[in-house]
CSV table of C-alpha atoms in Angstrom, one decimal:
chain,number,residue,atom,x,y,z
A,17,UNK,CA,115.7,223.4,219.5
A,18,UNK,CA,118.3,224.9,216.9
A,19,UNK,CA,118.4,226.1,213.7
A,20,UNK,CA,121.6,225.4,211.2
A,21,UNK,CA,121.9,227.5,208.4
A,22,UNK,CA,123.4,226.4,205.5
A,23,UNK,CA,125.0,228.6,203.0
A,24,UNK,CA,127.3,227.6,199.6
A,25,UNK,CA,129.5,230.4,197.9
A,26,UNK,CA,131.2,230.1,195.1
A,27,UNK,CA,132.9,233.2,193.7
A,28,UNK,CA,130.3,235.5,194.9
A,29,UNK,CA,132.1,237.7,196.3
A,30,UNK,CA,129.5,240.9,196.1
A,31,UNK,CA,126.4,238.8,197.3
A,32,UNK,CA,128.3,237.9,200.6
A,33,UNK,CA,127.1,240.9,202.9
A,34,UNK,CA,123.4,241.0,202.0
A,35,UNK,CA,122.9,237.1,202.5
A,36,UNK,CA,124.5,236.7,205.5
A,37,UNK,CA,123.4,239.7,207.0
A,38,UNK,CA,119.5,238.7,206.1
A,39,UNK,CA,120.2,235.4,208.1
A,40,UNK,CA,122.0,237.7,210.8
A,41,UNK,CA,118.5,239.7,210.9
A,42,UNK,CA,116.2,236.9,211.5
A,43,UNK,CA,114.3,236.4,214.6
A,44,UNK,CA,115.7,233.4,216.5
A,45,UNK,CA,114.3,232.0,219.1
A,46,UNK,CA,116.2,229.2,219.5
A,47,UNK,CA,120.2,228.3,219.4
A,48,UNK,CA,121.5,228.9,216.3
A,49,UNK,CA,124.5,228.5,213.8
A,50,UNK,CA,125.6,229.1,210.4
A,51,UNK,CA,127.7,227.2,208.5
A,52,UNK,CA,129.0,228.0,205.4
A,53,UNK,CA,130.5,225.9,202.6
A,54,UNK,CA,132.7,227.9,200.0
A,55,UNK,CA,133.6,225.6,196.9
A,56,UNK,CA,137.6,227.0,196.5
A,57,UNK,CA,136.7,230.5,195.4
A,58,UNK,CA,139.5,232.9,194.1
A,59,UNK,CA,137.7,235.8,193.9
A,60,UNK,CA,138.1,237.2,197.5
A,61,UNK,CA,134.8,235.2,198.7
A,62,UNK,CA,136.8,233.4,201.5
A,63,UNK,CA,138.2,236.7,202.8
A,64,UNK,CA,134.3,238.1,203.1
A,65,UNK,CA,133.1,235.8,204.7
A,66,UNK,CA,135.7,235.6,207.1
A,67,UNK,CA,135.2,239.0,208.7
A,68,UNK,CA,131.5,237.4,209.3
A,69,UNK,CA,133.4,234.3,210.9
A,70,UNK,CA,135.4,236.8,213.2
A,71,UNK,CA,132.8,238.6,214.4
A,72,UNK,CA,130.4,235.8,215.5
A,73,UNK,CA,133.2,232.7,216.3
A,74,UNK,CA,130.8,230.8,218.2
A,75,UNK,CA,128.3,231.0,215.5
A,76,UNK,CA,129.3,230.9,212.0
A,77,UNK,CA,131.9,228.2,210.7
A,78,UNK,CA,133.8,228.2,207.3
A,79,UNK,CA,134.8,225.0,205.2
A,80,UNK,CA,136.8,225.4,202.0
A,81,UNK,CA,136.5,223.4,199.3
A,82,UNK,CA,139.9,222.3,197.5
A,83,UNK,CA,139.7,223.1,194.0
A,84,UNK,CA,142.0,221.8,191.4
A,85,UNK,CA,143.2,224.6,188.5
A,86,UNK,CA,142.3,224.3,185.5
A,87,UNK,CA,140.2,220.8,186.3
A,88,UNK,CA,136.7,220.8,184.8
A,89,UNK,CA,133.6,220.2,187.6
A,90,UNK,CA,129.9,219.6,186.9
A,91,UNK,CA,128.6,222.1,188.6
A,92,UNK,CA,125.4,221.0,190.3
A,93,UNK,CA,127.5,217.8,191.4
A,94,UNK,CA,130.2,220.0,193.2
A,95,UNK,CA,127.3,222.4,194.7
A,96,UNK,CA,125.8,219.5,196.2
A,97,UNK,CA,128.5,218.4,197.8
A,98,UNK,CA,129.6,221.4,199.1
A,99,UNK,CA,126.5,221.8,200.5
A,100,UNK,CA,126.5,217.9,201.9
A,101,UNK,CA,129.9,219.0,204.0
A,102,UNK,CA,128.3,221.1,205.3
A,103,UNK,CA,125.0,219.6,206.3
A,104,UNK,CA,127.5,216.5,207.7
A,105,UNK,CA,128.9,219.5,210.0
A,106,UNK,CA,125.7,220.7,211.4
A,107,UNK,CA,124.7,219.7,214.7
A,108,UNK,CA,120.4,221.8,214.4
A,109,UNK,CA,117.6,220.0,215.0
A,110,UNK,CA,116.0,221.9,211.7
A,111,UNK,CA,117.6,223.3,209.0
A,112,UNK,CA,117.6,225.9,206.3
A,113,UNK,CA,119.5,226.3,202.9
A,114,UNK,CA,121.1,229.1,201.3
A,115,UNK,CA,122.3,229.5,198.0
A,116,UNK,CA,125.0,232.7,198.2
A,117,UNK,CA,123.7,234.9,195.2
A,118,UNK,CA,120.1,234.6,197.4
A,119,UNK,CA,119.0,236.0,201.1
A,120,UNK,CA,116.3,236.1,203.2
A,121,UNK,CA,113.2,238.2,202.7
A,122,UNK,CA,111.3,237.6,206.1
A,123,UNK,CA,112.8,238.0,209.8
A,124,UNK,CA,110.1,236.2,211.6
A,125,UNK,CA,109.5,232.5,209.5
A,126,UNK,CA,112.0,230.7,212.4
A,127,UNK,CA,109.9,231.7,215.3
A,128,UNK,CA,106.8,230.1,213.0
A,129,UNK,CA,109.2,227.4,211.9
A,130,UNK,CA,110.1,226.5,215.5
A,131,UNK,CA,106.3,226.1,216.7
A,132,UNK,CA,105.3,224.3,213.9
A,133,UNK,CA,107.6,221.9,214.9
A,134,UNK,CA,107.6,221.8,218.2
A,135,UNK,CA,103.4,221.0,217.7
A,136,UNK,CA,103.6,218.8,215.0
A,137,UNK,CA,105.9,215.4,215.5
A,138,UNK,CA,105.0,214.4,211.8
A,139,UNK,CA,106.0,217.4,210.1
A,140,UNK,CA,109.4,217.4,207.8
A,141,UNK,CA,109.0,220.3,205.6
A,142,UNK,CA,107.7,223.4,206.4
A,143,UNK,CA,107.0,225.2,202.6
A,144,UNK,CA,106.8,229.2,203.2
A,145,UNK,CA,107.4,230.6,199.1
A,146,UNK,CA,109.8,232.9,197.9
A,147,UNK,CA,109.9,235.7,195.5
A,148,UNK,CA,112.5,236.2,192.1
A,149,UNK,CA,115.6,239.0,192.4
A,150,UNK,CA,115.5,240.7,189.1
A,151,UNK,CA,118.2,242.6,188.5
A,152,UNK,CA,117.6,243.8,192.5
A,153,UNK,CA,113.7,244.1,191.9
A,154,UNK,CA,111.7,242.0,193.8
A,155,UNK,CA,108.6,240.3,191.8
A,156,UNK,CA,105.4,238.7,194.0
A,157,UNK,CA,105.3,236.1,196.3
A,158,UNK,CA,104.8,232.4,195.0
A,159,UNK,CA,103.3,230.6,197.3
A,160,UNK,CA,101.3,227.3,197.5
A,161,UNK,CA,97.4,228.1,197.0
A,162,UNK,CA,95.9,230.1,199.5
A,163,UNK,CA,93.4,227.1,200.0
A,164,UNK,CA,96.5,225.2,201.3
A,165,UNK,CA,97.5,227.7,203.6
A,166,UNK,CA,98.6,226.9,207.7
A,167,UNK,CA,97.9,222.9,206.9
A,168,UNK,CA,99.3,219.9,206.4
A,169,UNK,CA,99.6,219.4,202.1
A,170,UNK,CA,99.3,216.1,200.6
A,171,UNK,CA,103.2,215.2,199.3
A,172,UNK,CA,101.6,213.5,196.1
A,173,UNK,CA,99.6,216.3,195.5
A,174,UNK,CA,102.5,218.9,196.3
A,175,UNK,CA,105.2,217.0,194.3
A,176,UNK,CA,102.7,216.4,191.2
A,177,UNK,CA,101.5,220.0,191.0
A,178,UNK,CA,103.8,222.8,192.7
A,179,UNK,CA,107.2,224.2,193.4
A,180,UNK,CA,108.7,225.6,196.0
A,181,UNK,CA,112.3,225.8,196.0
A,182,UNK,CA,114.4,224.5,198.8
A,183,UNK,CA,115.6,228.0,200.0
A,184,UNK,CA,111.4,228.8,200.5
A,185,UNK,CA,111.4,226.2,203.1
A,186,UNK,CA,112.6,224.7,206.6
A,187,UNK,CA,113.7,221.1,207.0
A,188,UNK,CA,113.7,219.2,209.8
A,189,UNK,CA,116.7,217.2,210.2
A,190,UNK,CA,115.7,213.8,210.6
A,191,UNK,CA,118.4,211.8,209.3
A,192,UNK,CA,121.9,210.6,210.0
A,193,UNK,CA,125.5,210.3,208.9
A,194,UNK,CA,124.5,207.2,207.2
A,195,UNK,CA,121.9,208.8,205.0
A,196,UNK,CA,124.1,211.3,204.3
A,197,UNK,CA,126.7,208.9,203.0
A,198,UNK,CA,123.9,207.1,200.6
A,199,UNK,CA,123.0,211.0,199.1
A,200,UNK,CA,126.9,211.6,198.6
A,201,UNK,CA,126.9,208.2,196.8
A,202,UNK,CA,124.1,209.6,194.6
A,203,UNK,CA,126.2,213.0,193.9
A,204,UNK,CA,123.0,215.1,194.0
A,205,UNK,CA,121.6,217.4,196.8
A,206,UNK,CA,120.4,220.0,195.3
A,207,UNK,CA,116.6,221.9,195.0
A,208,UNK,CA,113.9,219.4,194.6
A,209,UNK,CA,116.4,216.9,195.7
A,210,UNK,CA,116.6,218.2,199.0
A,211,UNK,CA,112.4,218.5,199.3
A,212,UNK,CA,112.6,214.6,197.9
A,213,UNK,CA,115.1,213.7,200.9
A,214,UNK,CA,113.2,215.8,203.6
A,215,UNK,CA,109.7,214.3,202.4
A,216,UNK,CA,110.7,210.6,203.0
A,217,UNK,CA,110.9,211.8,206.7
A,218,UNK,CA,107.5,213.0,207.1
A,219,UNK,CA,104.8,215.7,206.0
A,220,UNK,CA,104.4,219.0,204.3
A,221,UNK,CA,102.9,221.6,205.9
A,222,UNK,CA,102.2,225.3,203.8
A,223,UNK,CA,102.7,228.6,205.6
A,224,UNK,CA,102.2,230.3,202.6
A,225,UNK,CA,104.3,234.0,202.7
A,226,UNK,CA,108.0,234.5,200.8
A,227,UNK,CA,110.8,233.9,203.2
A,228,UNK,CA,113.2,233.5,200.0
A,229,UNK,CA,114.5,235.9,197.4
A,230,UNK,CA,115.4,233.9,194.6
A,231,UNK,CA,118.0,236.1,192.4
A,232,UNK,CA,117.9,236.0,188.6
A,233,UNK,CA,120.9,237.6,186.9
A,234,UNK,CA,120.0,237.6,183.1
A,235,UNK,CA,120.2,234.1,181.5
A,236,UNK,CA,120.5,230.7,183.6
A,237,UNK,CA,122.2,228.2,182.1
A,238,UNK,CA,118.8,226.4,182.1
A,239,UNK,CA,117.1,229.0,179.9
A,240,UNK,CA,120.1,229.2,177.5
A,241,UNK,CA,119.4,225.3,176.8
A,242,UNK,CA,117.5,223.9,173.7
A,243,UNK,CA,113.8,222.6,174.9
A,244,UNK,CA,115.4,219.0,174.5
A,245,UNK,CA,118.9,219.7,176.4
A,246,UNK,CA,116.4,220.7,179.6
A,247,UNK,CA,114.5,217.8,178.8
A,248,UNK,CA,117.2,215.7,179.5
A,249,UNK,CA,118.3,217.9,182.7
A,250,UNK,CA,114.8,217.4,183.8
A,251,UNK,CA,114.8,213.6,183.5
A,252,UNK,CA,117.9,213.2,184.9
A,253,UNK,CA,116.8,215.2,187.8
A,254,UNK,CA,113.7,212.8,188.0
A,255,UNK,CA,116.2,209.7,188.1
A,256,UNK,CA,117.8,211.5,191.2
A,257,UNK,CA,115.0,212.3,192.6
A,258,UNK,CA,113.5,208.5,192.4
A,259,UNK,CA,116.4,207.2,193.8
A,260,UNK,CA,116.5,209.5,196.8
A,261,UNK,CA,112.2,209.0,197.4
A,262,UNK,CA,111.7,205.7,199.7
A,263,UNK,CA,108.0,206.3,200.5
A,264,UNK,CA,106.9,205.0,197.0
A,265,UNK,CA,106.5,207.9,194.9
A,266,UNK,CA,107.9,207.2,191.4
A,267,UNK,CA,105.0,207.1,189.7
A,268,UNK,CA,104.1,210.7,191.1
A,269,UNK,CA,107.6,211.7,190.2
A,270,UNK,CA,107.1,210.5,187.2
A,271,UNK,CA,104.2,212.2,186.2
A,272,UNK,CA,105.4,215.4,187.4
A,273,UNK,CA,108.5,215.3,184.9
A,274,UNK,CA,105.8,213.6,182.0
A,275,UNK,CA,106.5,216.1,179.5
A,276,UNK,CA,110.1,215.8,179.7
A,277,UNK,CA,110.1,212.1,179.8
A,278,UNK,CA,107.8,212.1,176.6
A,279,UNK,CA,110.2,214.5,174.7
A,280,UNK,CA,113.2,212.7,175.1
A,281,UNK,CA,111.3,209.7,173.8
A,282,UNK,CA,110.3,211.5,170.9
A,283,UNK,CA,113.4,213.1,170.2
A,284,UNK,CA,115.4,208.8,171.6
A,285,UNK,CA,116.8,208.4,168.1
A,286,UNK,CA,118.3,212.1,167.4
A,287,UNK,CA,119.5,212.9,170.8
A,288,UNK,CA,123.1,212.9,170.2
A,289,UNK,CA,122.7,214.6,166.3
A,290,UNK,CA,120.6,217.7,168.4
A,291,UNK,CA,122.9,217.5,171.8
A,292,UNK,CA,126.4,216.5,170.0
A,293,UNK,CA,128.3,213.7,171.4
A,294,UNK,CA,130.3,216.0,174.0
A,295,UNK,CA,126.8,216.8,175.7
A,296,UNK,CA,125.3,213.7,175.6
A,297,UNK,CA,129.0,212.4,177.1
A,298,UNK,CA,128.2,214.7,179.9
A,299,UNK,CA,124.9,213.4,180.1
A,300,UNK,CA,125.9,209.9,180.5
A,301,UNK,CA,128.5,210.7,182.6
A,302,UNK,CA,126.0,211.8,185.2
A,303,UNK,CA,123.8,208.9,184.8
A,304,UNK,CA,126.6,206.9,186.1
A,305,UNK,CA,125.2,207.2,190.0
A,306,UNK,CA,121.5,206.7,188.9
A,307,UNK,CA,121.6,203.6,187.2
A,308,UNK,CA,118.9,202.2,186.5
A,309,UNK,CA,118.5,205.4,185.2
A,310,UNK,CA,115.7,206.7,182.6
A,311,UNK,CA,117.9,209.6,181.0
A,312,UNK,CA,120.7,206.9,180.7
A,313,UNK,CA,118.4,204.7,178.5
A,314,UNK,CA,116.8,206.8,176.3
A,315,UNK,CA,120.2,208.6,175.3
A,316,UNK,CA,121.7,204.6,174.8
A,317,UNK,CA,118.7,203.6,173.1
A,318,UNK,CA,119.5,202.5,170.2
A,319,UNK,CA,122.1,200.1,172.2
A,320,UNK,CA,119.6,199.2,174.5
A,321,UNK,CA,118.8,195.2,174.5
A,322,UNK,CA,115.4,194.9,173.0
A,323,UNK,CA,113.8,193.3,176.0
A,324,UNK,CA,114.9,196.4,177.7
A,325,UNK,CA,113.4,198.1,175.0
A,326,UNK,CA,110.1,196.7,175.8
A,327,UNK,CA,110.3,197.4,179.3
A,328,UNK,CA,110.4,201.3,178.6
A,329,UNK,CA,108.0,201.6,176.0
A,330,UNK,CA,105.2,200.1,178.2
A,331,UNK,CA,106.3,202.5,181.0
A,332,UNK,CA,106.6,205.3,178.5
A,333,UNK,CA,103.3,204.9,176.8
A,334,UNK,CA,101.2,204.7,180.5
A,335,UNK,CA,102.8,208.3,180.7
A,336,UNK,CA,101.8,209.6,177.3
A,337,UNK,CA,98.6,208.4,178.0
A,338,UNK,CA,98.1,210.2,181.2
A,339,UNK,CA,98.9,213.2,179.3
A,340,UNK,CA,97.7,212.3,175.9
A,341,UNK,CA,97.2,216.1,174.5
A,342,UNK,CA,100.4,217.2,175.1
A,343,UNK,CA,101.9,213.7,173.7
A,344,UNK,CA,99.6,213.9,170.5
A,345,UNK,CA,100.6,218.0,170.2
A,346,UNK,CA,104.7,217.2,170.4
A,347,UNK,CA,104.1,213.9,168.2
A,348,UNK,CA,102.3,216.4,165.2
A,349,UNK,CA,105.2,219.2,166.2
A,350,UNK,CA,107.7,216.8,165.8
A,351,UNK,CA,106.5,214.8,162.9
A,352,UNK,CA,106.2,218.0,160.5
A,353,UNK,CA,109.8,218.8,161.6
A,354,UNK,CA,111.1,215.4,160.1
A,355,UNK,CA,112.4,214.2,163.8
A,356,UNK,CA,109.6,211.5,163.5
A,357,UNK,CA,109.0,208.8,160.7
């Protein structure tokens, strides 16, 4: 068996050394490599790494990026498919990901990994946990519920309820060039994506310790956002993640991103006054891979034929009444705010 590593930079120059030299310290008992995707940075990334590259040659690989001056990316688009390079150039039977502002917490989760898989054909994700990096303090482990722990976990249950992030986990790599084309079509690999992609592949099975340390430096750009504006991340995430699910799972996904889907609804007719028309541009924009897409409607919705109309509304009300409290809560919220008539 052997392990690829995959890692993403993008000026980070100063979290180089501790993530690469937390993969460096795990236990391996099996071949191993590390391949890391750098998306054009100009900060003196490329030149840190590269002593790691030329110190371990047989091991560790670097693929740049081009990146065009002054050209405006979207971000989580150009992470993924710097990380989807990479994953094309890995040649492990299993897999790990690695953002580079994060590192590794744990030395011994491969050798675990590697049994796990070796005893268990079915098994395509193996969820550890992972801890948040504040400001260099580490907080507790988040794990799935000790009940879960060292067995298989019900993907519906998992995918309805919890969250582990990518990095907290081991993938088996099941799949081929041609899947990876398909993903690249899609323009998103990234987080829940990559659990969505693994799970079509197999089962879940819950180790339950933090492998991952999962770095917070001050505000995201998700926690800077409005509650609507991450609405509309959130549901754009759930078209992504429908589109890469094959194992019939939209109605779990859908109920896992309920509340998000019910507040865009809410909010369908004063998206682009709240968001501004350069946002919900972006938005759209983004949609463009995911059609049929639900963000994609409900921010065109007033332009939406009304047949099509119809045909969200009845999917939209089964989900406000699977979570009736919180839709009549936003509904009275909303309604003494003026955003509903």
């Amino acid at each position: 068996m052997k392990v690829s590593f995959l890692v993403t930079y993008y000026n980070q120059k100063e979290y180089v050394k501790q993530s690469l030299d937390s993969i460096l310290a795990i236990d391996k008992p099996c071949d191993w490599e590390i391949l890391i995707g750098d998306d054009g940075s100009s900060d003196g990334t490329i030149e840190e790494v590269n002593k790691y590259v030329k110190k371990h040659p047989d091991n560790i690989k670097l693929y740049v990026m081009p990146r065009e001056n002054g050209k405006k990316y979207d971000s989580v688009r150009r992470a993924s498919a710097n990380r989807l390079n990479i994953l094309e150039h890995s040649t492990g039977d299993i897999f790990c990901v690695l953002d580079g502002d994060d590192y590794y917490c744990d030395t011994s989760f491969l050798s675990d990994a590697v049994k796990i898989f070796e005893k268990y054909n079915d098994i395509s994700v193996i969820a550890f946990g992972f801890k948040y990096d504040t400001d260099g303090v580490t907080g507790q482990d988040i794990t799935l519920p000790t009940e879960m722990m060292n067995q298989r976990v019900d993907k519906k249950i998992f995918l309805k309820k919890f969250y582990i992030p990518a990095g907290g986990c081991v993938h088996r790599n099941c799949f081929g060039n041609k899947r990876t084309d398909f993903i690249k079509r899609v323009g998103y690999f990234d987080d829940n994506n990559i659990i969505i992609n693994s799970l079509n592949y197999g089962e879940i099975f819950s180790v339950n310790r933090a492998i991952y340390a999962y770095r917070q430096t001050g505000q995201s750009v998700y926690t800077s956002m409005n509650a609507l504006e991450r609405a509309v991340l959130n549901v754009q995430g759930l078209d992504v993640d429908i589109k890469l699910s094959k194992d019939g799972l939209k109605s779990i996904l859908m109920e896992r991103y309920a509340s998000s889907l019910i507040l865009m609804y809410i909010w369908k007719s004063k998206i682009r006054e709240n968001l501004g028309s350069e946002k919900c541009k972006k938005y759209e924009d983004g949609c463009s891979t995911l059609i049929p897409s639900y963000c994609y409607n409900l921010l065109k919705y007033e332009q939406l034929p009304e047949q099509q109309k119809d045909i969200l509304r009845i999917e939209l009300k089964y989900i406000m009444h699977l979570n009736i409290f919180f839709t009549i809560k936003q509904v009275l919220k909303y309604w003494f705010k003026g955003v509903l008539k």
